[in-house]
Structures are given as structure tokens and as C-alpha cells.
Amino acid sequence: MDDARLFRTAADALAGEGWCVLGGLLTPAQTRALADECVALQAAQRLAPARVGAAHTATALRGDRTQWFDPAAASGPQRAFLARIDALRRTLNRELMLGLVESEAHYAVYAPGARYARHLDRLRDSDARVLSAVFYLNEGWREADGGALRLYLGDGTQRDILPRAGTLALFLSARFEHEVLPATRERLSIACWLRQRSPDRTM
Ligand code: OGA
Ligand code: MN
């Protein structure tokens, strides 16, 4: 699917159900380069335990380690990812008038058994996050490995999305509670948020 069609498909789904799963955001080689970089950062102990909420308190609710992308010093693989997210952002602004002005992204590594309890990405003191985008980096992931992103849909049902390399999960941040289920192997991803202008700049 070409870019324009891929992103229009996303726009239609977001305008409808409010969430979707897309393949084809990046090539397998680009995805692998991100996975390799994430593994190298992890090995070099450059990832830090994630914090929750505006107070940035450490919590047992969340077991991942993260490193934020620095847009001013992004690596080649990160620039490729950010360029695609920016193209998506512009399409969504054009098609849905979402007023998305920027993105923020971090690598996340969940050790085996780590989880992220059910939560909403929109923080209590800021409405800046409009769209959550999670891109997965795990080659050869099987259902038995666990580690699904569980999305709680408005109708009381839930949907599990496996963190397979190349899969992009998109959902409206204010609308869907979700959780990360524990996995039997290390689980790598990029969590990204598309943001609207907001008087409160707290992340
Ligand atoms: C998050 C999150 C989901 C995932 O970082 O807020 O919900 O599948 N991540 O990694
Ligand atoms: Mn989340």
C-alpha cells in the first residue's frame, strides 16, 4: 500500500472506531535497525526505569525501561521513524483536522514478566496527547510469548494486539484504556504520542 493510502486508511479508522493496527509504516530493514539500536542502548544501560504521571513517580504499575528520542540528536533509524510519523501526522491533520503539532517518542523495553497496568495515556493535568502510536520491534513473536497490548474498547470488549515487528497500533489517547500484558521474552517497542497545542506543556 502506498503512503497516501496507508495513512488515509488510518484516518478513516480513527474517525470511525478510534483505533487501528497498521503494517507497512517502515521497511523490515528500517524496523530491524531500530530494534538493533534499542538492544544496544539496553546493553549499554542507557534505558532508565519508566516513570508514571506528571509527578514522575516510579511505580510498580509499570515495569518498562525507556529512553526518549531527542529530535535534535536523532539517530538515522530514529529519523526514519520520525519522518513517517510526521507524514502520518500531516495526513491526520488534513483529513480529520486534529491540530496535531508535534510528537514525542521513546524506546521501551519490558523484561520478561514486566507489565504496564491498565491506564489511559492522557495525563490528568494535560490534554496535549491526542493520539497514541506504539510501534513494535520484535521479530518472530508468537502468541504463546504473551506481551499483548490489550485495548479496552468502548463496548466493553477488549482487543489484544501482539507486539510483532513492523506492527503499529494507533488509538485515541483520551478514549481507550489499555494495558501491557507480561511476556515470556524481552519486549521492545517505540511508544509515541502525537500532540496538540496545549497551554500545559507537562509530558
Ligand atoms: C505506554 C503503553 C503500550 C505498549 O507506553 O503508555 O501503553 O504496547 N505502551 O507498549
Ligand atoms: Mn499507554
Short mmCIF file of C-alpha atoms and ligand atoms in Angstrom, two decimals, residues 116 119 121 171 178 193, ligand 2:
data_model
loop_
_atom_site.label_atom_id
_atom_site.label_comp_id
_atom_site.label_asym_id
_atom_site.label_seq_id
_atom_site.Cartn_x
_atom_site.Cartn_y
_atom_site.Cartn_z
CA TYR A 116 2.07 -1.95 32.45
CA HIS A 119 -4.21 3.04 32.20
CA ASP A 121 -2.32 7.86 28.16
CA PHE A 171 -5.59 4.77 19.22
CA HIS A 178 -5.13 -0.24 27.75
CA TRP A 193 2.30 10.36 21.08
MN MN B 2 -0.15 3.67 27.45
#
